[in-house]
Structure formats: C-alpha cells, structure tokens
Amino acid sequence: MPYNKPLPQATPETQPFWDSLKRHQMQLQRCQDCREFYFYPRPFCPRCYSANVAWEDVSGRATLETYVINHRAAPRFEEDAPYVIAVVTLAEGPRMMTNLVGVDPDPGKLPPDLALEVVYDDVTDEVTLPKFRPA
Amino acid sequence: MGGCSFLIHVRHATAAIAAGMADVVLITHGESGRSRIGVGGQGAAPAQPAGQFQAPYGVGGPPTMFSIPVARYMQRFGVTEEQLASVAVSTRKWATLNPRAAMRDPITVEDVLASRLICWPLHLLNCCLVTDGGGALVLVSEERARDFPKKPVYVLGAGESVEHVNVSMMRDFHESKAYRVAGENAFRMAGLGTDAIDHTMLYDAFTHTPVYMLEALGIAQPGEGTSFFESGRAAPGGDFPINTNGGGLSYTHTGMYGMFAMTESITQLRGEAGERQVPGVEVGLVHGAGGMFSAGATLIWTNQ
C-alpha cells in the first residue's frame, strides 16, 4: 500500500537537509562565525545573524527532551496509534520533532533525557524521515 | 495570535482610543467549533515549517501539540497526573454554579484519570470542550463611558508577547516565556502586583495551561501551579478564585476561548455573576494563550 501520510515539501532553504537524510547522513547548518548548529534550516544564524553558514554532518545521537503518546490518531495514522511524538535534543544542540520507534509507547519506558539514536525511515523513494530509537 | 487575539485587540484598541485614532471599538468573536460551519481544511501546507517538520510525525490538532511540553514539566518538578487532574476538578466546581456551563456534574481526580486517554498525559477530562459560541465587547474613552447605563470596566494594564510559531521550537518546555513577558508588561503598566488581584481568568485549553500561566505571572512558584489548584485556593470559597465560569474545561470553548475569559472577568467586576459571584471584586486579571504556547496576552482591569 502506498505511503499516504503527510510528506514534507522541501524549499530551497531546506532541500539540503532532506537530501542528507536520503543519503542516511543527517546534516544541519552550522554558523561558521559563532560555531552554533541550528534548526530549522535558514540562510542566516539565528544566534548571531551571520550569513556565513554551512551544512555539516551531525552524529545522529540525541536525548529525549519531551513527548506525548497519541491515542487519538491524526488522519492516516490510525494503524500506528498509540504512537510517540517527541521532541529530541541532538548532541550538537538543536531540537527537532520526531517519532520514537523500537520502544513501547509506555511512559515508564520513556524517561526524559533517555539516550537516542537516529533511524533513517525511507518512507517513499523520495522522502526519508529522521526517527529515533533508544541508543 | 490565536485564542488570545481578543485580549490583544483590547490592548491595541486602548492605544488607538488614547491616540485619538478611534472613538468606539467593537471587538467580536463567533465560532462554531462544534458544528464547524464555514470551517476550512486543517493542517499545515507541506512546504511550511509545520508541514515539513511536524506534520509528518502525526500531530493531530491541539491535544497533540499544546501537550508536548508537559512530560518535561512533570519530570522537572515531580508533578503527577493526579495533580494535573486537580485543575479540572477545581474548575468543574465553579461550573456547577454556572447555569450556562456545558458540563455541570461534579467530578473527582479519579474521574479525570478514568476518562479515556486522548494523548498521554492528557485524558479526556484534561481537555477543553469544543462548542459553538460568541461574545463581544465595546471600548470607548473613560469620558464617553461616564453616562452609560452600565457601570464600565477600566483597563489598567495590558501586555502581549510571542515566543515561537511551532511548539517544537519552544525555548524551555517547563515554562512559557510568552506568558511571562505578557504578564510582566501588564503588571508594570498597571503599577500593581499580584496581591492586588481579586479575580483571575486563565485560558484553560488543557489542565496544564493555567498551571504554566500561574507560574509565569508570578502567582505561584515554578512547579507549584498544580498545588495551588489542589489546595482549593482557586475553587469556590478559596482566597484566589480562578476560572469562575467553569473555564474552557467545563463552560465553553469554541476554539478561541479568549473572549469568554474576558466576558466572565467583566461579569464578575460588574457583580452580575449570580450564584458564582466572588464578593468584593475590584481588580480582575485575564490571561490568554495563543497557538501552542506561541503567544500570550494579559489584561488587568478594574471597576473603580
């Protein structure tokens, strides 16, 4: 059955992020002046406003910042419920929303600060989503 | 600015009247959240930040997004689901006194925890209603209000703030900067402290939103917002009455509740709240939420 859930549509500013996921090597932008990694993608550093930014590989390691366990599925996610929607803090600093995989949707097994690692989920031929599992 | 837009309209209207740019300002709200008449499609466009970085992970409306920070809040302060439930219990006590409230049967902490899980840690009774409704208010200058048939309410202070667009970019998940900045600005403009407040309306989209607001406004210490409700201080007979109409949790919530928080505050300041009237209300505070912890707005006003 074809994948029918919402898919991201890249913009010129975000295309390198989605391309890096497709290669299974996540990249984020890093300010070359103040050395801060940041997310969402944008053409300037949100910390010091420098336009001197570049895409760099990141480790894929993260910790669990916060999460919910959704029992009332969004449309087309019915078969997944209950599922975990999380915000993780990457080892390099930025945060991103994601899903947790490879772990029961049980608060007892999901303490904040849990160590995680990225899983590249090739949901279509064009799109790879970054998901996370316990490291 | 979402559900607190109407509070922000009051701030802007007050400025416009003071500047001579307007004489009479009508602020209105009407929404058929339940019947969904004239409501468009939901969901972010796939190229928008929310479409690229949130929608692919199965967010489905406010219960999945407004709730994102709560697990971190609970962990940081050791707050339990039982304590969050106490907010719904306190607010329902007020609703039993309001003949217009949608939900009037008393509930217990056990009832909240036994209601079905919507999006952990939120059970059904941790969530606001979805209703049809509307409201309006008229703003004029102090001079123009002098000979009105009804006693007016005077704006003393107003504040507004925006923190982020999408909740995944919230700065600190255990506290709201937007709520804090809006409150600080309103108290500074009014020249008052929290001890001056007789009656309080906090936008309760979910049981945790008034908790974050109490702490952001400096009424409760960080991590102690749920204890405030558990202790009975916010309930009928308590010394710091909050959400006396039954709130978004039990009175009404069309989708953008801010107007109803204001109308209850004004009803109390006018002494027209019937069985739920708080005695001796002279200064009221209203705090609204916009988006998913995205924006906050605070009003402080008086009948004096």
CSV table of C-alpha atoms in Angstrom, one decimal:
chain,number,residue,atom,x,y,z
A,1,MET,CA,0.0,0.0,0.0
A,2,PRO,CA,1.5,3.4,-1.0
A,3,TYR,CA,2.5,5.7,1.8
A,4,ASN,CA,-0.3,8.2,2.3
A,5,LYS,CA,0.7,10.2,5.3
A,6,PRO,CA,1.7,13.9,5.2
A,7,LEU,CA,5.0,14.4,3.5
A,8,PRO,CA,7.3,17.4,3.7
A,9,GLN,CA,7.8,19.5,0.6
A,10,ALA,CA,11.3,20.9,0.6
A,11,THR,CA,12.1,24.5,-0.1
A,12,PRO,CA,15.4,25.8,-1.5
A,13,GLU,CA,16.5,26.6,2.1
A,14,THR,CA,15.6,23.1,3.4
A,15,GLN,CA,16.5,20.9,0.4
A,16,PRO,CA,20.0,20.0,1.7
A,17,PHE,CA,18.5,18.8,5.0
A,18,TRP,CA,16.1,16.4,3.2
A,19,ASP,CA,18.8,15.4,0.7
A,20,SER,CA,21.2,14.5,3.6
A,21,LEU,CA,18.5,12.2,5.2
A,22,LYS,CA,18.1,10.4,1.9
A,23,ARG,CA,21.8,9.7,2.0
A,24,HIS,CA,21.4,8.4,5.6
A,25,GLN,CA,23.8,11.1,6.9
A,26,MET,CA,21.9,13.9,8.6
A,27,GLN,CA,23.3,17.3,8.0
A,28,LEU,CA,22.4,20.6,9.8
A,29,GLN,CA,23.5,24.1,9.2
A,30,ARG,CA,26.3,25.5,11.4
A,31,CYS,CA,27.3,29.1,11.8
A,32,GLN,CA,30.9,29.4,10.7
A,33,ASP,CA,31.4,32.5,12.9
A,34,CYS,CA,29.8,31.6,16.3
A,35,ARG,CA,30.0,27.8,15.6
A,36,GLU,CA,26.4,27.2,16.6
A,37,PHE,CA,24.4,24.4,14.9
A,38,TYR,CA,20.8,25.3,14.3
A,39,PHE,CA,17.4,24.0,13.1
A,40,TYR,CA,15.1,24.8,11.2
A,41,PRO,CA,17.2,25.5,8.1
A,42,ARG,CA,17.5,29.2,7.2
A,43,PRO,CA,20.1,31.3,5.3
A,44,PHE,CA,21.4,33.0,8.5
A,45,CYS,CA,22.4,32.1,12.0
A,46,PRO,CA,19.5,32.7,14.4
A,47,ARG,CA,22.0,33.3,17.3
A,48,CYS,CA,24.4,35.9,15.8
A,49,TYR,CA,22.7,36.6,12.4
A,50,SER,CA,25.8,35.8,10.4
A,51,ALA,CA,25.1,34.7,6.8
A,52,ASN,CA,28.4,32.7,6.9
A,53,VAL,CA,26.7,29.3,7.4
A,54,ALA,CA,27.5,25.8,6.0
A,55,TRP,CA,26.0,22.3,6.1
A,56,GLU,CA,27.9,19.9,8.3
A,57,ASP,CA,27.3,16.2,9.2
A,58,VAL,CA,25.8,15.5,12.7
A,59,SER,CA,26.2,12.4,14.8
A,60,GLY,CA,22.6,11.3,14.9
A,61,ARG,CA,22.8,11.0,18.7
A,62,ALA,CA,20.2,12.7,20.8
A,63,THR,CA,18.4,12.8,24.1
A,64,LEU,CA,14.6,12.7,24.8
A,65,GLU,CA,13.5,16.2,25.6
A,66,THR,CA,9.7,15.8,25.9
A,67,TYR,CA,7.0,13.7,24.3
A,68,VAL,CA,3.3,12.7,24.1
A,69,ILE,CA,1.8,9.3,23.4
A,70,ASN,CA,-1.0,9.9,20.9
A,71,HIS,CA,-4.1,7.7,21.3
A,72,ARG,CA,-6.4,9.7,19.1
A,73,ALA,CA,-4.6,9.3,15.8
A,74,ALA,CA,-4.2,12.0,13.2
A,75,PRO,CA,-5.9,11.1,9.9
A,76,ARG,CA,-4.0,8.3,8.1
A,77,PHE,CA,-2.0,7.4,11.3
A,78,GLU,CA,-4.8,5.2,12.7
A,79,GLU,CA,-2.9,1.9,12.4
A,80,ASP,CA,0.0,3.4,14.4
A,81,ALA,CA,-1.9,4.5,17.5
A,82,PRO,CA,-0.8,4.8,20.2
A,83,TYR,CA,2.4,6.4,18.9
A,84,VAL,CA,5.0,8.6,20.4
A,85,ILE,CA,5.5,12.2,19.1
A,86,ALA,CA,8.7,13.5,20.7
A,87,VAL,CA,11.0,16.5,20.6
A,88,VAL,CA,14.6,15.4,20.9
A,89,THR,CA,17.7,17.4,21.6
A,90,LEU,CA,20.5,16.5,19.2
A,91,ALA,CA,24.0,16.0,20.6
A,92,GLU,CA,25.0,19.1,18.5
A,93,GLY,CA,22.4,21.2,20.3
A,94,PRO,CA,19.3,21.8,18.1
A,95,ARG,CA,16.0,20.3,18.8
A,96,MET,CA,13.5,18.6,16.4
A,97,MET,CA,10.2,16.9,16.5
A,98,THR,CA,10.2,13.2,15.5
A,99,ASN,CA,8.6,9.9,16.3
A,100,LEU,CA,10.2,7.3,18.6
A,101,VAL,CA,10.5,3.8,17.2
A,102,GLY,CA,11.7,0.5,18.7
A,103,VAL,CA,10.3,1.2,22.1
A,104,ASP,CA,6.9,0.6,23.8
A,105,PRO,CA,4.6,3.6,24.0
A,106,ASP,CA,4.8,3.5,27.7
A,107,PRO,CA,5.7,6.5,30.0
A,108,GLY,CA,7.6,4.0,32.3
A,109,LYS,CA,10.0,3.2,29.4
A,110,LEU,CA,10.4,6.8,28.2
A,111,PRO,CA,12.1,8.9,30.9
A,112,PRO,CA,13.1,12.4,29.8
A,113,ASP,CA,16.8,12.6,28.9
A,114,LEU,CA,16.8,9.0,27.5
A,115,ALA,CA,19.7,8.4,25.1
A,116,LEU,CA,18.5,8.0,21.5
A,117,GLU,CA,20.0,7.5,18.0
A,118,VAL,CA,18.6,8.4,14.6
A,119,VAL,CA,16.9,5.8,12.4
A,120,TYR,CA,16.5,6.8,8.7
A,121,ASP,CA,13.0,5.8,7.7
A,122,ASP,CA,12.8,5.7,3.9
A,123,VAL,CA,9.0,6.3,3.7
A,124,THR,CA,8.9,6.8,-0.1
A,125,ASP,CA,11.5,6.7,-2.9
A,126,GLU,CA,11.9,10.5,-2.5
A,127,VAL,CA,11.5,11.1,1.3
A,128,THR,CA,13.4,9.9,4.3
A,129,LEU,CA,12.2,10.9,7.7
A,130,PRO,CA,14.5,11.1,10.7
A,131,LYS,CA,13.1,9.0,13.6
A,132,PHE,CA,14.8,8.0,16.8
A,133,ARG,CA,15.2,4.8,18.9
A,134,PRO,CA,16.8,4.2,22.3
A,135,ALA,CA,20.6,4.0,21.9
B,1,MET,CA,-2.3,35.3,17.7
B,2,GLY,CA,-4.9,32.5,18.1
B,3,GLY,CA,-7.2,32.4,21.1
B,4,CYS,CA,-5.7,35.4,22.9
B,5,SER,CA,-6.2,37.7,19.9
B,6,PHE,CA,-9.2,39.3,21.6
B,7,LEU,CA,-7.2,40.4,24.6
B,8,ILE,CA,-4.6,41.8,22.3
B,9,HIS,CA,-7.4,43.7,20.4
B,10,VAL,CA,-8.2,45.3,23.7
B,11,ARG,CA,-4.6,46.5,24.2
B,12,HIS,CA,-4.5,47.9,20.6
B,13,ALA,CA,-7.9,49.4,20.9
B,14,THR,CA,-7.0,51.1,24.1
B,15,ALA,CA,-3.9,52.6,22.4
B,16,ALA,CA,-6.0,53.7,19.4
B,17,ILE,CA,-8.6,55.5,21.6
B,18,ALA,CA,-5.9,57.1,23.7
B,19,ALA,CA,-4.2,58.4,20.5
B,20,GLY,CA,-7.4,59.8,19.1
B,21,MET,CA,-7.5,57.3,16.2
B,22,ALA,CA,-10.8,55.8,17.2
B,23,ASP,CA,-13.8,56.7,19.3
B,24,VAL,CA,-15.6,53.4,19.7
B,25,VAL,CA,-14.1,50.0,19.1
B,26,LEU,CA,-16.2,46.8,18.9
B,27,ILE,CA,-14.3,43.5,19.5
B,28,THR,CA,-16.2,40.4,18.5
B,29,HIS,CA,-15.8,36.7,18.4
B,30,GLY,CA,-18.0,34.0,17.0
B,31,GLU,CA,-17.0,30.4,16.1
B,32,SER,CA,-18.8,27.2,15.5
B,33,GLY,CA,-16.1,24.9,16.8
B,34,ARG,CA,-18.6,22.1,17.3
B,35,SER,CA,-20.8,22.4,14.2
B,36,ARG,CA,-17.9,23.5,12.1
B,37,ILE,CA,-20.0,25.8,9.9
B,38,GLY,CA,-17.7,27.6,7.4
B,39,VAL,CA,-14.6,26.0,8.8
B,40,GLY,CA,-11.9,25.3,6.3
B,41,GLY,CA,-9.5,22.4,6.0
B,42,GLN,CA,-7.0,21.7,8.8
B,43,GLY,CA,-3.3,21.1,8.5
B,44,ALA,CA,-0.2,22.9,7.5
B,45,ALA,CA,0.8,23.3,3.9
B,46,PRO,CA,3.6,20.8,3.3
B,47,ALA,CA,6.2,23.4,2.5
B,48,GLN,CA,5.6,25.4,5.6
B,49,PRO,CA,7.8,24.7,8.6
B,50,ALA,CA,4.9,22.9,10.4
B,51,GLY,CA,4.3,20.9,7.2
B,52,GLN,CA,7.9,19.9,6.9
B,53,PHE,CA,9.0,19.4,10.5
B,54,GLN,CA,5.8,18.5,12.5
B,55,ALA,CA,3.0,17.1,10.3
B,56,PRO,CA,5.0,14.0,9.0
B,57,TYR,CA,5.1,12.8,12.6
B,58,GLY,CA,1.3,12.5,13.1
B,59,VAL,CA,0.4,15.6,15.1
B,60,GLY,CA,-3.3,16.0,15.0
B,61,GLY,CA,-4.6,19.2,16.5
B,62,PRO,CA,-4.1,20.9,19.8
B,63,PRO,CA,-4.2,17.8,22.1
B,64,THR,CA,-1.0,16.5,20.4
B,65,MET,CA,0.8,19.9,20.2
B,66,PHE,CA,-0.2,22.0,23.2
B,67,SER,CA,0.6,18.9,25.3
B,68,ILE,CA,4.2,18.4,24.0
B,69,PRO,CA,5.9,20.3,26.9
B,70,VAL,CA,4.0,18.6,29.7
B,71,ALA,CA,6.2,15.5,30.1
B,72,ARG,CA,9.2,17.7,30.7
B,73,TYR,CA,7.3,19.9,33.1
B,74,MET,CA,6.2,16.8,35.1
B,75,GLN,CA,9.7,15.4,35.2
B,76,ARG,CA,11.4,18.6,36.2
B,77,PHE,CA,9.0,19.4,39.0
B,78,GLY,CA,7.9,15.9,40.0
B,79,VAL,CA,4.3,16.7,39.1
B,80,THR,CA,1.8,13.8,38.8
B,81,GLU,CA,-1.2,13.2,36.5
B,82,GLU,CA,-3.3,13.3,39.7
B,83,GLN,CA,-2.1,16.9,40.3
B,84,LEU,CA,-2.9,17.9,36.8
B,85,ALA,CA,-6.3,16.4,37.2
B,86,SER,CA,-7.0,18.6,40.2
B,87,VAL,CA,-7.2,21.6,37.9
B,88,ALA,CA,-10.2,20.1,36.1
B,89,VAL,CA,-11.8,19.3,39.5
B,90,SER,CA,-11.4,22.8,40.8
B,91,THR,CA,-12.8,24.3,37.6
B,92,ARG,CA,-15.8,22.0,37.5
B,93,LYS,CA,-16.8,23.1,41.0
B,94,TRP,CA,-17.2,26.6,39.5
B,95,ALA,CA,-19.2,25.2,36.6
B,96,THR,CA,-21.7,23.6,38.9
B,97,LEU,CA,-22.6,27.2,39.9
B,98,ASN,CA,-23.0,28.4,36.3
B,99,PRO,CA,-26.3,27.6,34.7
B,100,ARG,CA,-24.8,28.4,31.3
B,101,ALA,CA,-21.9,25.9,31.7
B,102,ALA,CA,-21.9,22.9,29.3
B,103,MET,CA,-20.6,20.4,31.9
B,104,ARG,CA,-22.1,20.8,35.4
B,105,ASP,CA,-21.8,17.4,37.2
B,106,PRO,CA,-19.1,17.4,39.9
B,107,ILE,CA,-16.0,15.3,39.1
B,108,THR,CA,-13.1,13.8,41.1
B,109,VAL,CA,-9.5,13.3,40.3
B,110,GLU,CA,-10.3,9.6,39.8
B,111,ASP,CA,-12.9,10.6,37.2
B,112,VAL,CA,-10.3,12.5,35.3
B,113,LEU,CA,-7.8,9.7,35.3
B,114,ALA,CA,-10.5,7.1,34.4
B,115,SER,CA,-11.6,9.1,31.4
B,116,ARG,CA,-10.2,7.8,28.1
B,117,LEU,CA,-6.6,8.7,27.1
B,118,ILE,CA,-6.5,11.3,24.3
B,119,CYS,CA,-2.8,12.0,24.2
B,120,TRP,CA,-0.8,11.0,27.2
B,121,PRO,CA,-0.6,12.7,29.7
B,122,LEU,CA,-3.9,14.1,28.7
B,123,HIS,CA,-7.2,12.2,29.4
B,124,LEU,CA,-10.5,13.5,28.0
B,125,LEU,CA,-11.2,15.5,31.1
B,126,ASN,CA,-7.8,17.2,30.9
B,127,CYS,CA,-9.0,18.7,27.7
B,128,CYS,CA,-11.3,21.7,27.0
B,129,LEU,CA,-14.7,21.4,25.4
B,130,VAL,CA,-15.4,22.0,21.7
B,131,THR,CA,-18.5,24.2,21.4
B,132,ASP,CA,-20.3,26.9,19.4
B,133,GLY,CA,-20.4,30.4,20.9
B,134,GLY,CA,-19.6,34.0,20.7
B,135,GLY,CA,-19.2,37.3,22.5
B,136,ALA,CA,-18.4,40.9,22.1
B,137,LEU,CA,-17.3,44.0,24.0
B,138,VAL,CA,-17.2,47.7,23.3
B,139,LEU,CA,-14.4,50.0,24.2
B,140,VAL,CA,-14.7,53.8,24.5
B,141,SER,CA,-12.8,56.5,26.3
B,142,GLU,CA,-13.3,57.0,30.0
B,143,GLU,CA,-15.1,60.2,29.4
B,144,ARG,CA,-17.5,58.7,26.9
B,145,ALA,CA,-18.3,55.9,29.3
B,146,ARG,CA,-19.3,58.2,32.1
B,147,ASP,CA,-23.0,58.4,31.3
B,148,PHE,CA,-23.5,54.8,30.1
B,149,PRO,CA,-26.4,52.9,31.7
B,150,LYS,CA,-24.0,50.2,32.9
B,151,LYS,CA,-21.0,50.7,35.1
B,152,PRO,CA,-17.9,50.5,33.0
B,153,VAL,CA,-14.7,48.5,33.5
B,154,TYR,CA,-11.4,50.4,33.1
B,155,VAL,CA,-8.3,49.0,31.6
B,156,LEU,CA,-5.3,49.4,33.9
B,157,GLY,CA,-2.6,47.3,32.2
B,158,ALA,CA,-2.2,45.2,29.1
B,159,GLY,CA,0.7,43.0,27.8
B,160,GLU,CA,1.3,40.7,24.8
B,161,SER,CA,4.2,38.5,23.7
B,162,VAL,CA,5.1,36.0,21.0
B,163,GLU,CA,7.7,33.3,21.6
B,164,HIS,CA,7.6,30.8,18.7
B,165,VAL,CA,5.5,29.6,15.8
B,166,ASN,CA,5.7,25.9,16.3
B,167,VAL,CA,5.7,24.2,19.7
B,168,SER,CA,8.8,22.1,18.8
B,169,MET,CA,10.8,25.3,18.8
B,170,MET,CA,9.7,26.4,22.4
B,171,ARG,CA,12.7,27.7,24.3
B,172,ASP,CA,12.1,25.9,27.7
B,173,PHE,CA,9.4,23.3,27.9
B,174,HIS,CA,8.9,23.7,31.6
B,175,GLU,CA,7.9,27.4,31.4
B,176,SER,CA,6.4,29.9,29.0
B,177,LYS,CA,8.4,32.9,28.1
B,178,ALA,CA,5.5,34.4,26.1
B,179,TYR,CA,3.2,34.2,29.1
B,180,ARG,CA,5.8,35.7,31.4
B,181,VAL,CA,6.6,38.7,29.3
B,182,ALA,CA,3.0,39.5,28.6
B,183,GLY,CA,2.2,39.3,32.4
B,184,GLU,CA,5.2,41.5,33.3
B,185,ASN,CA,4.2,44.1,30.8
B,186,ALA,CA,0.6,44.2,32.1
B,187,PHE,CA,1.6,44.4,35.8
B,188,ARG,CA,4.2,47.1,35.0
B,189,MET,CA,1.6,49.2,33.0
B,190,ALA,CA,-1.0,48.8,35.8
B,191,GLY,CA,1.6,49.6,38.5
B,192,LEU,CA,0.2,46.7,40.5
B,193,GLY,CA,1.5,43.4,42.0
B,194,THR,CA,-0.2,40.1,42.2
B,195,ASP,CA,-1.5,40.9,45.6
B,196,ALA,CA,-3.9,43.5,44.1
B,197,ILE,CA,-5.8,40.8,42.0
B,198,ASP,CA,-9.2,39.9,43.3
B,199,HIS,CA,-10.4,37.6,40.5
B,200,THR,CA,-8.5,35.7,37.8
B,201,MET,CA,-9.3,34.1,34.4
B,202,LEU,CA,-6.7,31.9,32.9
B,203,TYR,CA,-7.2,30.4,29.4
B,204,ASP,CA,-7.6,26.7,30.2
B,205,ALA,CA,-7.4,24.9,26.9
B,206,PHE,CA,-6.0,22.0,28.9
B,207,THR,CA,-5.4,21.4,32.6
B,208,HIS,CA,-1.7,22.4,32.3
B,209,THR,CA,-2.2,25.8,30.6
B,210,PRO,CA,-3.5,27.6,33.7
B,211,VAL,CA,-0.6,26.0,35.6
B,212,TYR,CA,2.0,27.4,33.3
B,213,MET,CA,0.2,30.8,33.5
B,214,LEU,CA,0.0,30.9,37.3
B,215,GLU,CA,3.8,30.4,37.4
B,216,ALA,CA,4.6,32.8,34.5
B,217,LEU,CA,2.5,35.5,36.2
B,218,GLY,CA,4.4,35.0,39.5
B,219,ILE,CA,1.2,34.0,41.4
B,220,ALA,CA,2.7,30.5,42.0
B,221,GLN,CA,6.3,29.5,42.3
B,222,PRO,CA,7.8,27.4,39.5
B,223,GLY,CA,6.5,23.8,39.8
B,224,GLU,CA,3.8,24.8,42.3
B,225,GLY,CA,0.9,25.7,40.0
B,226,THR,CA,-0.9,22.4,40.4
B,227,SER,CA,-0.5,22.6,44.2
B,228,PHE,CA,-2.3,25.9,44.0
B,229,PHE,CA,-5.4,24.2,42.5
B,230,GLU,CA,-5.1,21.1,44.7
B,231,SER,CA,-5.2,23.3,47.8
B,232,GLY,CA,-8.6,24.6,46.9
B,233,ARG,CA,-7.4,28.3,46.7
B,234,ALA,CA,-8.7,28.6,43.2
B,235,ALA,CA,-12.1,26.9,43.8
B,236,PRO,CA,-15.4,28.3,45.2
B,237,GLY,CA,-14.6,29.5,48.8
B,238,GLY,CA,-10.9,29.8,48.1
B,239,ASP,CA,-8.9,33.0,48.5
B,240,PHE,CA,-7.7,33.3,44.9
B,241,PRO,CA,-10.7,32.4,42.7
B,242,ILE,CA,-9.8,31.2,39.1
B,243,ASN,CA,-12.0,30.4,36.1
B,244,THR,CA,-15.2,31.1,37.9
B,245,ASN,CA,-17.4,30.5,34.8
B,246,GLY,CA,-16.2,26.9,34.6
B,247,GLY,CA,-13.5,27.7,32.1
B,248,GLY,CA,-12.8,26.2,28.7
B,249,LEU,CA,-12.7,22.9,30.5
B,250,SER,CA,-16.4,23.0,31.7
B,251,TYR,CA,-18.2,26.2,30.5
B,252,THR,CA,-17.4,26.7,26.8
B,253,HIS,CA,-14.5,26.6,24.3
B,254,THR,CA,-15.2,27.4,20.7
B,255,GLY,CA,-11.7,27.1,19.5
B,256,MET,CA,-10.6,30.6,20.6
B,257,TYR,CA,-11.6,31.0,24.2
B,258,GLY,CA,-10.1,34.4,25.0
B,259,MET,CA,-13.4,36.3,24.5
B,260,PHE,CA,-15.1,34.2,27.2
B,261,ALA,CA,-12.3,34.7,29.7
B,262,MET,CA,-12.8,38.4,29.3
B,263,THR,CA,-16.6,38.4,29.5
B,264,GLU,CA,-16.6,36.4,32.7
B,265,SER,CA,-14.0,38.8,34.2
B,266,ILE,CA,-16.3,41.7,33.3
B,267,THR,CA,-19.4,39.9,34.6
B,268,GLN,CA,-17.6,39.5,38.0
B,269,LEU,CA,-16.4,43.1,38.0
B,270,ARG,CA,-20.0,44.2,37.5
B,271,GLY,CA,-21.3,42.0,40.3
B,272,GLU,CA,-23.6,40.1,37.9
B,273,ALA,CA,-22.3,36.6,38.3
B,274,GLY,CA,-25.2,35.3,40.4
B,275,GLU,CA,-24.5,32.2,42.5
B,276,ARG,CA,-20.8,32.2,41.5
B,277,GLN,CA,-20.2,35.9,42.2
B,278,VAL,CA,-17.0,36.5,44.1
B,279,PRO,CA,-17.6,39.1,46.8
B,280,GLY,CA,-15.7,42.4,46.6
B,281,VAL,CA,-14.1,42.1,43.2
B,282,GLU,CA,-12.4,45.4,42.3
B,283,VAL,CA,-9.4,44.3,40.2
B,284,GLY,CA,-9.6,41.4,37.6
B,285,LEU,CA,-6.8,39.7,35.6
B,286,VAL,CA,-7.3,37.8,32.4
B,287,HIS,CA,-4.5,35.9,30.7
B,288,GLY,CA,-4.9,34.3,27.3
B,289,ALA,CA,-2.9,31.8,25.2
B,290,GLY,CA,-2.3,31.9,21.5
B,291,GLY,CA,-1.3,29.0,19.3
B,292,MET,CA,0.6,26.1,21.0
B,293,PHE,CA,2.4,28.1,23.7
B,294,SER,CA,3.2,30.5,20.9
B,295,ALA,CA,1.7,33.7,22.3
B,296,GLY,CA,0.4,35.2,25.5
B,297,ALA,CA,-1.7,38.2,26.4
B,298,THR,CA,-2.6,39.7,29.8
B,299,LEU,CA,-5.2,42.3,30.8
B,300,ILE,CA,-5.7,43.9,34.2
B,301,TRP,CA,-8.8,46.0,34.7
B,302,THR,CA,-11.0,47.4,37.4
B,303,ASN,CA,-14.5,48.6,38.2
B,304,GLN,CA,-13.2,51.6,40.3
